[in-house]
Each structure stands twice: as structure tokens, then as C-alpha cells.
Short mmCIF file of C-alpha atoms in Angstrom, two decimals:
data_model
loop_
_atom_site.label_atom_id
_atom_site.label_comp_id
_atom_site.label_asym_id
_atom_site.label_seq_id
_atom_site.Cartn_x
_atom_site.Cartn_y
_atom_site.Cartn_z
CA UNK A 1 130.87 71.62 92.18
CA UNK A 2 127.86 69.29 91.99
CA UNK A 3 124.81 71.34 90.96
CA UNK A 4 121.11 70.57 90.54
CA UNK A 5 119.29 68.76 89.16
CA UNK A 6 120.39 65.31 90.39
CA UNK A 7 118.16 62.24 90.45
CA UNK A 8 117.95 60.72 93.93
CA UNK A 9 118.80 57.14 94.88
CA UNK A 10 115.66 55.24 95.86
CA UNK A 11 115.21 52.06 97.93
CA UNK A 12 113.18 49.10 96.80
CA UNK A 13 110.43 47.66 98.98
CA UNK A 14 111.03 44.63 101.21
CA UNK A 15 108.53 42.54 103.15
CA UNK A 16 110.49 42.50 106.41
CA UNK A 17 113.55 43.99 108.11
CA UNK A 18 116.58 42.39 106.35
CA UNK A 19 118.83 40.30 108.53
CA UNK A 20 122.20 41.68 109.50
CA UNK A 21 125.32 39.72 108.51
CA UNK A 22 127.83 38.56 111.14
CA UNK A 23 130.74 40.94 111.79
CA UNK A 24 131.93 42.75 109.80
CA UNK A 25 128.35 43.96 109.52
CA UNK A 26 127.08 44.83 106.06
CA UNK A 27 123.90 46.84 106.71
CA UNK A 28 122.98 50.20 108.17
CA UNK A 29 119.40 50.60 109.42
CA UNK A 30 117.85 54.07 109.52
CA UNK A 31 114.38 55.48 110.11
CA UNK A 32 111.96 55.85 107.18
CA UNK A 33 110.35 59.22 107.91
CA UNK A 34 107.07 60.65 106.62
CA UNK A 35 108.13 63.84 104.89
CA UNK A 36 109.32 65.47 101.66
CA UNK A 37 112.46 63.98 100.11
CA UNK A 38 114.89 66.74 99.18
CA UNK A 39 118.49 67.25 98.12
CA UNK A 40 120.14 70.33 99.66
CA UNK A 41 122.74 72.05 97.45
CA UNK A 42 124.88 74.72 99.11
CA UNK A 43 125.98 76.89 96.19
CA UNK A 44 128.36 79.82 95.84
CA UNK A 45 127.28 82.97 97.58
CA UNK A 46 125.39 81.02 100.25
CA UNK A 47 122.44 80.19 97.99
CA UNK A 48 120.70 76.92 98.85
CA UNK A 49 118.50 74.84 96.56
CA UNK A 50 116.20 72.26 98.15
CA UNK A 51 115.53 69.99 95.17
CA UNK A 52 112.46 67.78 95.37
CA UNK A 53 112.24 64.38 93.69
CA UNK A 54 110.45 66.11 90.81
CA UNK A 55 113.37 68.58 90.59
CA UNK A 56 111.41 71.56 91.91
CA UNK A 57 113.10 74.00 94.29
CA UNK A 58 111.33 73.86 97.65
CA UNK A 59 113.45 76.61 99.23
CA UNK A 60 110.78 79.32 98.93
CA UNK A 61 108.34 77.08 100.81
CA UNK A 62 110.85 76.21 103.54
CA UNK A 63 113.01 79.35 103.97
CA UNK A 64 114.11 78.47 107.52
CA UNK A 65 115.46 75.13 106.33
CA UNK A 66 117.25 76.70 103.37
CA UNK A 67 118.86 79.23 105.71
CA UNK A 68 120.38 76.56 107.98
CA UNK A 69 122.81 74.96 105.47
CA UNK A 70 123.70 78.42 104.13
CA UNK A 71 124.63 79.49 107.65
CA UNK A 72 126.36 76.31 108.84
CA UNK A 73 127.93 74.64 105.77
CA UNK A 74 130.45 75.70 103.09
CA UNK A 75 129.60 75.95 99.38
CA UNK A 76 129.96 72.62 97.60
CA UNK A 77 128.15 70.51 100.19
CA UNK A 78 125.26 68.43 98.84
CA UNK A 79 123.00 66.57 101.27
CA UNK A 80 120.17 64.07 100.85
CA UNK A 81 117.41 63.96 103.42
CA UNK A 82 113.79 64.43 104.40
CA UNK A 83 111.86 67.58 105.29
CA UNK A 84 109.76 66.69 108.34
CA UNK A 85 107.13 68.65 110.27
CA UNK A 86 106.24 67.95 113.92
CA UNK A 87 102.95 68.38 115.72
CA UNK A 88 102.04 67.04 119.16
CA UNK A 89 105.21 64.95 119.43
CA UNK A 90 104.79 63.14 116.12
CA UNK A 91 105.61 63.63 112.46
CA UNK A 92 102.85 65.47 110.60
CA UNK A 93 102.97 65.14 106.82
CA UNK A 94 99.84 67.25 106.30
CA UNK A 95 101.55 70.25 107.90
CA UNK A 96 104.17 70.15 105.13
CA UNK A 97 101.34 70.92 102.69
CA UNK A 98 100.54 74.17 104.50
CA UNK A 99 102.21 77.47 103.71
CA UNK A 100 105.27 78.60 105.64
CA UNK A 101 103.22 81.40 107.22
CA UNK A 102 100.53 78.96 108.38
CA UNK A 103 103.14 76.65 109.95
CA UNK A 104 104.76 79.55 111.78
CA UNK A 105 101.41 80.80 113.05
CA UNK A 106 100.50 77.29 114.26
CA UNK A 107 103.88 76.81 115.91
CA UNK A 108 104.72 73.75 113.79
CA UNK A 109 108.50 73.25 113.49
CA UNK A 110 110.14 71.72 110.44
CA UNK A 111 113.50 69.94 110.38
CA UNK A 112 115.73 68.63 107.62
CA UNK A 113 116.76 65.11 108.61
CA UNK A 114 119.86 64.16 106.62
CA UNK A 115 120.78 60.59 105.72
CA UNK A 116 123.43 60.93 102.99
CA UNK A 117 126.16 63.13 101.57
CA UNK A 118 126.72 63.48 97.82
CA UNK A 119 129.47 66.08 97.68
CA UNK A 120 131.91 68.08 99.78
CA UNK A 121 133.72 71.25 98.66
CA UNK A 122 135.69 70.38 95.55
CA UNK A 123 134.74 66.68 95.45
CA UNK A 124 131.84 64.50 94.32
CA UNK A 125 131.73 61.62 96.84
CA UNK A 126 128.90 59.56 95.33
CA UNK A 127 131.40 56.87 94.26
CA UNK A 128 132.47 56.29 97.87
CA UNK A 129 130.81 53.50 99.88
CA UNK A 130 128.05 54.48 102.30
CA UNK A 131 130.25 53.77 105.33
CA UNK A 132 132.66 56.49 104.18
CA UNK A 133 129.92 58.93 103.17
CA UNK A 134 128.27 58.46 106.58
CA UNK A 135 131.50 59.39 108.38
CA UNK A 136 131.97 62.41 106.13
CA UNK A 137 128.37 63.42 106.83
CA UNK A 138 128.98 63.33 110.56
CA UNK A 139 132.05 65.52 110.13
CA UNK A 140 130.21 67.94 107.84
CA UNK A 141 127.29 68.42 110.21
CA UNK A 142 129.51 68.62 113.27
CA UNK A 143 127.56 70.05 116.19
CA UNK A 144 124.65 71.22 114.06
CA UNK A 145 121.27 70.79 115.72
CA UNK A 146 117.67 71.32 114.67
CA UNK A 147 116.53 72.15 112.10
CA UNK A 148 119.52 70.35 110.55
CA UNK A 149 120.40 66.91 111.92
CA UNK A 150 121.51 63.43 110.94
CA UNK A 151 118.93 60.64 110.85
CA UNK A 152 119.07 58.06 113.67
CA UNK A 153 120.84 54.96 112.33
CA UNK A 154 122.25 51.71 113.69
CA UNK A 155 124.01 48.56 112.56
CA UNK A 156 122.21 46.49 115.21
CA UNK A 157 119.34 44.45 113.78
CA UNK A 158 117.48 44.13 117.09
CA UNK A 159 117.56 47.89 117.59
CA UNK A 160 116.16 48.35 114.08
CA UNK A 161 113.36 45.88 114.80
CA UNK A 162 112.56 47.71 118.04
CA UNK A 163 112.37 51.02 116.16
CA UNK A 164 110.06 49.46 113.59
CA UNK A 165 107.82 48.09 116.35
CA UNK A 166 107.79 51.01 118.76
CA UNK A 167 108.03 54.24 116.72
CA UNK A 168 104.98 53.90 114.50
CA UNK A 169 102.86 56.09 116.77
CA UNK A 170 105.46 58.85 116.41
CA UNK A 171 104.84 58.92 112.66
CA UNK A 172 107.86 56.82 111.65
CA UNK A 173 106.86 54.94 108.50
CA UNK A 174 109.37 52.12 108.80
CA UNK A 175 113.02 51.21 108.35
CA UNK A 176 115.47 51.58 105.47
CA UNK A 177 118.27 48.98 105.34
CA UNK A 178 121.29 50.09 103.31
CA UNK A 179 124.39 48.23 102.26
CA UNK A 180 127.39 49.91 103.87
CA UNK A 181 129.33 49.21 100.69
CA UNK A 182 126.80 50.87 98.38
CA UNK A 183 127.76 53.81 96.21
CA UNK A 184 125.20 56.55 95.52
CA UNK A 185 123.50 55.74 92.21
CA UNK A 186 120.51 57.58 90.80
CA UNK A 187 117.28 55.58 90.56
CA UNK A 188 115.99 52.59 92.47
CA UNK A 189 118.37 49.97 93.82
CA UNK A 190 118.34 46.74 95.82
CA UNK A 191 121.31 48.08 97.80
CA UNK A 192 118.72 50.07 99.77
CA UNK A 193 115.59 48.29 100.99
CA UNK A 194 112.66 49.91 102.78
CA UNK A 195 110.19 48.20 105.08
CA UNK A 196 107.05 50.21 105.74
CA UNK A 197 104.10 49.70 108.03
CA UNK A 198 100.96 48.96 106.07
CA UNK A 199 97.26 48.60 106.75
CA UNK A 200 94.77 46.57 104.73
CA UNK A 201 91.91 48.75 103.50
CA UNK A 202 88.97 47.56 101.40
CA UNK A 203 88.34 49.97 98.56
CA UNK A 204 86.57 50.16 95.22
CA UNK A 205 88.80 50.49 92.16
CA UNK A 206 87.68 53.55 90.19
CA UNK A 207 90.71 54.30 88.05
CA UNK A 208 94.28 53.60 87.05
CA UNK A 209 97.31 55.89 86.98
CA UNK A 210 99.29 55.26 83.81
CA UNK A 211 98.70 52.76 80.98
CA UNK A 212 95.73 50.45 81.52
CA UNK A 213 97.80 47.34 80.81
CA UNK A 214 100.68 48.40 83.12
CA UNK A 215 99.39 51.01 85.61
CA UNK A 216 101.73 52.80 87.99
CA UNK A 217 99.13 53.13 90.75
CA UNK A 218 95.45 52.64 91.54
CA UNK A 219 92.77 55.26 92.07
CA UNK A 220 90.45 53.82 94.72
CA UNK A 221 87.45 54.82 96.84
CA UNK A 222 87.29 53.43 100.41
CA UNK A 223 84.13 53.23 102.51
CA UNK A 224 84.34 56.89 103.59
CA UNK A 225 83.83 58.04 99.98
CA UNK A 226 87.21 59.75 99.59
CA UNK A 227 89.37 59.28 96.50
CA UNK A 228 92.86 57.92 97.10
CA UNK A 229 95.92 56.99 95.07
CA UNK A 230 97.97 53.99 96.18
CA UNK A 231 101.67 54.29 96.96
CA UNK A 232 104.43 53.22 96.43
CA UNK A 233 104.46 52.62 92.69
CA UNK A 234 103.18 49.18 91.66
CA UNK A 235 105.92 46.65 90.94
CA UNK A 236 106.04 45.24 87.39
CA UNK A 237 104.39 42.02 88.60
CA UNK A 238 101.63 43.93 90.38
CA UNK A 239 101.06 46.16 87.34
CA UNK A 240 100.67 43.14 85.05
CA UNK A 241 98.27 41.47 87.47
CA UNK A 242 96.16 44.61 87.84
CA UNK A 243 96.08 45.15 84.08
CA UNK A 244 94.95 41.59 83.47
CA UNK A 245 92.21 41.74 86.09
CA UNK A 246 90.89 45.06 84.82
CA UNK A 247 90.84 43.70 81.26
CA UNK A 248 88.80 40.72 82.48
CA UNK A 249 86.04 43.00 83.79
CA UNK A 250 85.30 44.32 80.30
CA UNK A 251 84.56 47.81 81.63
CA UNK A 252 85.36 50.80 79.48
CA UNK A 253 88.20 53.13 80.41
CA UNK A 254 87.82 56.89 80.03
CA UNK A 255 91.02 58.95 79.90
CA UNK A 256 91.32 61.85 82.34
CA UNK A 257 94.07 63.98 80.84
CA UNK A 258 94.16 66.45 83.73
CA UNK A 259 95.02 63.68 86.18
CA UNK A 260 96.91 61.33 83.80
CA UNK A 261 94.58 58.55 84.90
CA UNK A 262 92.12 56.19 83.28
CA UNK A 263 88.76 55.88 85.01
CA UNK A 264 86.88 52.58 85.08
CA UNK A 265 83.34 53.07 83.84
CA UNK A 266 80.29 50.83 83.88
CA UNK A 267 79.26 48.26 86.44
CA UNK A 268 81.59 45.61 85.06
CA UNK A 269 84.56 47.99 85.28
CA UNK A 270 84.17 48.48 89.03
CA UNK A 271 85.31 45.89 91.53
CA UNK A 272 86.09 45.67 95.19
CA UNK A 273 89.78 46.07 95.85
CA UNK A 274 91.89 45.16 98.86
CA UNK A 275 94.99 47.33 98.98
CA UNK A 276 96.91 44.65 100.85
CA UNK A 277 96.19 41.88 98.36
CA UNK A 278 98.99 42.23 95.85
CA UNK A 279 102.35 40.42 95.92
CA UNK A 280 104.93 42.55 97.69
CA UNK A 281 102.23 44.47 99.58
CA UNK A 282 100.58 47.50 98.00
CA UNK A 283 100.56 50.03 100.82
CA UNK A 284 97.78 52.04 102.37
CA UNK A 285 96.51 54.64 99.86
CA UNK A 286 97.50 58.28 100.13
CA UNK A 287 95.01 61.03 99.47
CA UNK A 288 94.97 61.99 95.81
CA UNK A 289 93.97 65.50 96.86
CA UNK A 290 97.34 66.31 98.36
CA UNK A 291 98.26 68.61 95.49
CA UNK A 292 101.47 69.05 93.56
CA UNK A 293 103.72 69.65 96.54
CA UNK A 294 102.84 66.49 98.43
CA UNK A 295 102.46 64.13 95.50
CA UNK A 296 105.81 65.07 94.03
CA UNK A 297 108.04 64.85 97.06
CA UNK A 298 106.81 62.40 99.66
CA UNK A 299 109.04 59.71 101.10
CA UNK A 300 112.41 58.27 100.41
CA UNK A 301 111.14 55.82 97.86
#
């Protein structure tokens, strides 16, 4: 039986929706949802672990979701998916940060949207190609409905482009294109590519997350005065470029051990920053005040 912890497979960022190959088609397109990434392990005795990307068990925070696989699926099943909250007919990431009691009181439903299968009773299926895992996932879920359901997916490129264009207002972040021949491998891979909507926001650079010469992310302050951390993680090329530009300013860096960041100090260490400027497209910043739950689990990437 496959048991936690297991590192998830993560897509790499792409600038546009990848083109589909002529038949036999090679790509599956699915929705990139704004939620908490989680693996669901159905263990012996009906116990369910909802493992976040940081390997924390989210089951106590989402008891209704943990109860669904325990009720509907046999021990040995391992799923990969996204915990998603809904408010006013759109995905609401901020509601995932609230307590279970607060969500229930506000009438905010949460679903577990499944996009992959890692194991079935008695068998680890990660070595199978995605096309086979997808069929097994459909069989495993059967007639299951909310809060447990399979992510919308297609092999039609035009449908994927229409989803990308039309579903943004519903809180859909973008599209993930996956090779139908891909096995499930922990870590990031070019076999899965994500295309996210992004906005360009002018912001002042006030700190770096990670080493100054190769930061993982930027700590920025937009015009409204809030403090934000950029996501996804900077690519190696972006990190080198940021490190070089910060070094050119000559500003001192002060370590902030509580946040694992380095703050830029002095007038020469502060510069205007456009979050859409970097090669590959640094995305719109996320709030750095989201707390441990949100920062550790958001998104498929």
C-alpha cells in the first residue's frame, strides 16, 4: 500500500496553451484551479490523510472532504487533486483559509477536484502512462459526485483555449497540458505544462525570499501599501537576473529569520518593480499574509 508522505508531480510554466499533435493526440488539457493541492490516501480502517505539498495532513481542517473518500473508496486508493471552495458561483481561495466552522456557518461548500490516480488497492500505478491512470481514475470514482469529482479535461485544443478565455471570471487560473504518455514522477516536469492568467502590477521591491544571489521569490509592495510575495517560484534565469540587479543597487540586505527573507534597505536598495517584466512571466503577487495553510498548499505548481 502506498502511504504518505509522497512528493507531488508539478507542472512547469508555459507562455501559452501548447499545441495539440495530430491524431493520435498526445496532450490532455485540464483546468488549473485556485485551491489547495492535496494527495488523498485512503488507508486501512477507513482513515484518510489529505497530504499538502508541504506534507501536512489537512484532514482536520477539511473533515467533510476526508469523509468522502473513506465512505466511497476502498483502502489503497491514492488520489491527487485540488481542494476548492466556492462562493457566489466562483472559486474562492480565501475561504480555504477560514476554519471549517466558519465555512459551514457561511454556507461555503468545498470540493476535492481529482486529476490523477497514484495507487489502487494492492498496486502502485505511478509507472503507468497518464492515459491509463485517467481511465482507472474514472473507474475508481464511478458515480461519485460532489464533494468528490474528476476535473474537467479534454484532448481538444480549441476547447482548452475556450476554457482559458472564458472561465477566468469563475476563478479558473488557467490550463494544465499533460502528456498522455507521462508517468507520475515526483517533482517538476516538462511533461506537464501550466498556463496561467497573469496581470502586470507595478510594485516596489522590498525584499527577497531565499539567497540574495538566487532568490526564490520577491517581496514587493504595490501602490495600495500591502506586502506581497510573488508566485510561482522564480525560474533559474529569473533568479540570476534579479540577483544581479539587486547587487547593482548597492543597497544593504537585512536578514529576517522569521520570514526566511532578506529585506532591501536604504534608498539605493529599493527600486520600482514590474511583476510582469521577467522572462517567462512572473505572475501576479499573492498576499504574503496568507499564513501557513495557504502558503504551503496553493496550486498545482
